[in-house]
Amino acid sequence: MATPTTAVLRRPLLAALRPAAGAHPSRFQLRRRRRSPPLALAVYSDSPKPVTSTSSSSAGGDDPDEEPPVLPLLQEIADCLVLPPNFLSQLPRDLRLDLNDAAFDLSSGPVLDECGQEVGDLLLNLGKAWELADTSTSNSLAKQLPSMEPYLTRSTKSAFGKRLVAAGRRFQSLGQYGKGELMKIAETMIKNGEQLSKRPVIQSDVQPQATKEKRKLKFGELELELTAERANIGAAVGAAFGFLSWQLAQGVQRIPDNSKQYANDKALQLAQSLKVALLGIGYTSAGLSLITAVGLLVLAQQINAEEKSE
C-alpha cells in the first residue's frame, strides 16, 4: 500500500527499529516503547499568592485586582487644575475660605511620610498656592503632576488618592462658579482619587507618626495644633488671667460710693453704673477664664491618655 511505504521513506530510523511481522519485540524495543511519565516542574516562590502559568492567566481574562494606570489619572487631574489667569484671586471671600480648607485637606499632617518626599513637596507647594490664591503658581505646579508617576508606590498611591478625595469634596462645597471649573475639579479629583486609593495603605511603609490623628484649632486662616503641653500652658494662662480679673473686680468693689465728691446726682448715678459694669465684666471674665482653664486641663489629660494608648 502507498501509505506504509510513505511512512517508511519518511522515517527510515523508525522503520529499521520496527520488528518484522509476527516477530516478538525484543527487550530493548519494549523499553523503548514505554513512555516515561512527564516531568513535573516545581516552581517555588516567596510570594504568598499561588503561582499561575501565563496561559492560564491569559485565558482567564483581566485580573479584577489589577490597578488602573496612574499616568492618565494624573494627567486628567493636571488638566482640570489649570485655571484661567487670576481665577483664584477673583473668588469671593467665602469661597476663598473653602479653598483654604481644600488646601488643608490636601497638604496637612504627615504628607511627606504618607506620599513621599517628591509628591509631598508638590502637594505642600500646591496647597500654599491655593491659600495665597496664586493662580499662576498653582497652574505650574499642577502641570508637574504627571511627572510624579514614578514616585507613587503602592502605599503612597493610596494615601495620595485619599487626599485627592478629601480635597475634591471641599471643592464640591464651592458649588457652581464661573464656567464650572470648580465642579469639574471636584468631580475629577474624587473620581480619580477613589481609583488611586483602592489599595489599602501598607502600614509597614508608613512611619508610625503618619497614622496618628492630630487635633487642630482653626480660626479663619490661622491653624493651631493642639498638644498636651500647649493645653497645659493655655490652662495656666487662663487661670492667671482669671485671678487678675477677680482681683481687679474685688478692688473696684472695695471703693466706697461716698469716697468721691460729685457735682450732681446724675454724675453719682453715672459713677455707680460704671462701677456695676466694671464689676460685671471683671467677675464674668474671671468665671470664663476658670472654666477655660478647667476645660484645657481635661483636654490635656485626654491627649495624654490617647498617646499612651497608642
Short mmCIF file of C-alpha atoms in Angstrom, two decimals, residues 147-292:
data_model
loop_
_atom_site.label_atom_id
_atom_site.label_comp_id
_atom_site.label_asym_id
_atom_site.label_seq_id
_atom_site.Cartn_x
_atom_site.Cartn_y
_atom_site.Cartn_z
CA SER A 147 5.88 63.67 36.36
CA MET A 148 5.14 62.29 39.85
CA GLU A 149 4.04 58.92 38.43
CA PRO A 150 7.42 57.16 39.05
CA TYR A 151 7.38 58.24 42.72
CA LEU A 152 3.94 56.79 43.52
CA THR A 153 4.44 53.39 45.10
CA ARG A 154 1.65 51.10 46.20
CA SER A 155 1.25 52.68 49.65
CA THR A 156 1.92 56.30 48.66
CA LYS A 157 -0.57 55.96 45.81
CA SER A 158 -3.34 55.06 48.24
CA ALA A 159 -2.53 57.92 50.62
CA PHE A 160 -2.31 60.34 47.71
CA GLY A 161 -5.70 59.19 46.42
CA LYS A 162 -7.34 59.71 49.82
CA ARG A 163 -6.03 63.25 49.99
CA LEU A 164 -7.39 63.92 46.50
CA VAL A 165 -10.83 62.68 47.55
CA ALA A 166 -10.83 64.86 50.70
CA ALA A 167 -9.77 67.97 48.76
CA GLY A 168 -12.26 67.19 45.98
CA ARG A 169 -15.13 67.15 48.47
CA ARG A 170 -14.06 70.60 49.63
CA PHE A 171 -14.17 71.80 46.02
CA GLN A 172 -17.62 70.23 45.75
CA SER A 173 -18.86 72.52 48.52
CA LEU A 174 -17.76 75.55 46.47
CA GLY A 175 -20.69 74.99 44.11
CA GLN A 176 -21.04 76.41 40.64
CA TYR A 177 -18.79 79.36 39.89
CA GLY A 178 -17.61 80.82 36.62
CA LYS A 179 -17.86 78.22 33.86
CA GLY A 180 -18.00 75.25 36.20
CA GLU A 181 -14.24 74.89 36.67
CA LEU A 182 -14.53 74.18 40.40
CA MET A 183 -17.15 71.45 39.96
CA LYS A 184 -15.03 69.84 37.26
CA ILE A 185 -12.06 69.85 39.65
CA ALA A 186 -14.22 68.30 42.37
CA GLU A 187 -15.57 65.50 40.16
CA THR A 188 -12.17 64.68 38.68
CA MET A 189 -10.32 64.64 41.99
CA ILE A 190 -12.96 62.49 43.69
CA LYS A 191 -13.22 60.02 40.81
CA ASN A 192 -9.51 59.59 40.20
CA GLY A 193 -8.69 59.73 43.91
CA GLU A 194 -11.02 56.81 44.58
CA GLN A 195 -9.32 54.79 41.85
CA LEU A 196 -5.88 55.54 43.26
CA SER A 197 -6.91 54.70 46.82
CA LYS A 198 -8.36 51.27 46.04
CA ARG A 199 -5.31 49.61 47.54
CA PRO A 200 -5.05 49.91 51.36
CA VAL A 201 -2.11 51.75 52.86
CA ILE A 202 0.63 49.31 53.90
CA GLN A 203 1.44 50.20 57.47
CA SER A 204 4.99 48.90 57.20
CA ASP A 205 5.72 51.51 54.53
CA VAL A 206 4.37 54.38 56.60
CA GLN A 207 6.04 55.70 59.70
CA PRO A 208 4.04 55.38 62.94
CA GLN A 209 3.53 59.12 63.21
CA ALA A 210 1.64 59.07 59.89
CA THR A 211 -1.25 57.12 61.47
CA LYS A 212 -1.60 59.48 64.41
CA GLU A 213 -4.55 61.83 64.12
CA LYS A 214 -3.76 65.34 65.27
CA ARG A 215 -6.17 67.78 66.87
CA LYS A 216 -6.16 71.24 65.37
CA LEU A 217 -7.93 74.50 66.06
CA LYS A 218 -8.71 76.73 63.14
CA PHE A 219 -9.58 80.43 63.36
CA GLY A 220 -10.07 81.67 59.80
CA GLU A 221 -6.66 81.33 58.17
CA LEU A 222 -4.89 80.63 61.49
CA GLU A 223 -4.31 76.97 62.35
CA LEU A 224 -3.01 75.71 65.68
CA GLU A 225 -2.15 72.12 66.51
CA LEU A 226 -3.31 71.00 69.93
CA THR A 227 -0.89 69.11 72.15
CA ALA A 228 -0.96 68.24 75.83
CA GLU A 229 1.84 70.70 76.55
CA ARG A 230 0.05 73.56 74.81
CA ALA A 231 -3.19 72.71 76.57
CA ASN A 232 -1.46 72.87 79.95
CA ILE A 233 0.14 76.21 79.05
CA GLY A 234 -3.25 77.56 77.98
CA ALA A 235 -4.81 76.37 81.24
CA ALA A 236 -2.10 78.18 83.24
CA VAL A 237 -2.60 81.39 81.24
CA GLY A 238 -6.38 81.16 81.70
CA ALA A 239 -6.06 80.64 85.43
CA ALA A 240 -3.68 83.60 85.76
CA PHE A 241 -5.98 85.85 83.74
CA GLY A 242 -8.95 84.77 85.81
CA PHE A 243 -7.10 85.53 89.05
CA LEU A 244 -6.19 89.01 87.83
CA SER A 245 -9.76 89.67 86.73
CA TRP A 246 -11.04 88.57 90.15
CA GLN A 247 -8.58 90.81 91.96
CA LEU A 248 -9.48 93.82 89.81
CA ALA A 249 -13.18 93.22 90.41
CA GLN A 250 -12.53 92.96 94.16
CA GLY A 251 -10.59 96.24 94.07
CA VAL A 252 -13.42 98.04 92.30
CA GLN A 253 -15.95 96.63 94.76
CA ARG A 254 -13.96 97.90 97.76
CA ILE A 255 -14.23 101.51 96.61
CA PRO A 256 -16.95 103.16 98.75
CA ASP A 257 -19.59 105.16 96.97
CA ASN A 258 -19.14 108.24 99.19
CA SER A 259 -15.37 108.45 98.77
CA LYS A 260 -15.62 110.95 95.93
CA GLN A 261 -17.33 114.29 95.57
CA TYR A 262 -19.74 114.51 92.61
CA ALA A 263 -21.15 117.66 91.07
CA ASN A 264 -24.73 116.42 91.00
CA ASP A 265 -26.90 113.34 91.28
CA LYS A 266 -26.52 112.47 87.60
CA ALA A 267 -22.75 112.21 87.97
CA LEU A 268 -23.23 109.98 91.01
CA GLN A 269 -25.60 107.70 89.10
CA LEU A 270 -23.17 107.55 86.19
CA ALA A 271 -20.33 106.55 88.52
CA GLN A 272 -22.43 103.87 90.16
CA SER A 273 -23.48 102.47 86.77
CA LEU A 274 -19.84 102.39 85.66
CA LYS A 275 -18.89 100.58 88.85
CA VAL A 276 -21.58 97.95 88.31
CA ALA A 277 -20.46 97.43 84.70
CA LEU A 278 -16.84 97.01 85.74
CA LEU A 279 -17.82 94.51 88.43
CA GLY A 280 -19.87 92.51 85.91
CA ILE A 281 -17.05 92.46 83.38
CA GLY A 282 -14.46 91.50 85.98
CA TYR A 283 -16.40 88.65 87.59
CA THR A 284 -17.60 87.35 84.20
CA SER A 285 -14.05 87.34 82.86
CA ALA A 286 -12.82 85.54 85.96
CA GLY A 287 -15.51 82.88 85.66
CA LEU A 288 -14.94 82.28 81.94
CA SER A 289 -11.19 82.08 82.47
CA LEU A 290 -11.65 79.49 85.20
CA ILE A 291 -13.96 77.38 83.01
CA THR A 292 -11.49 77.60 80.12
#
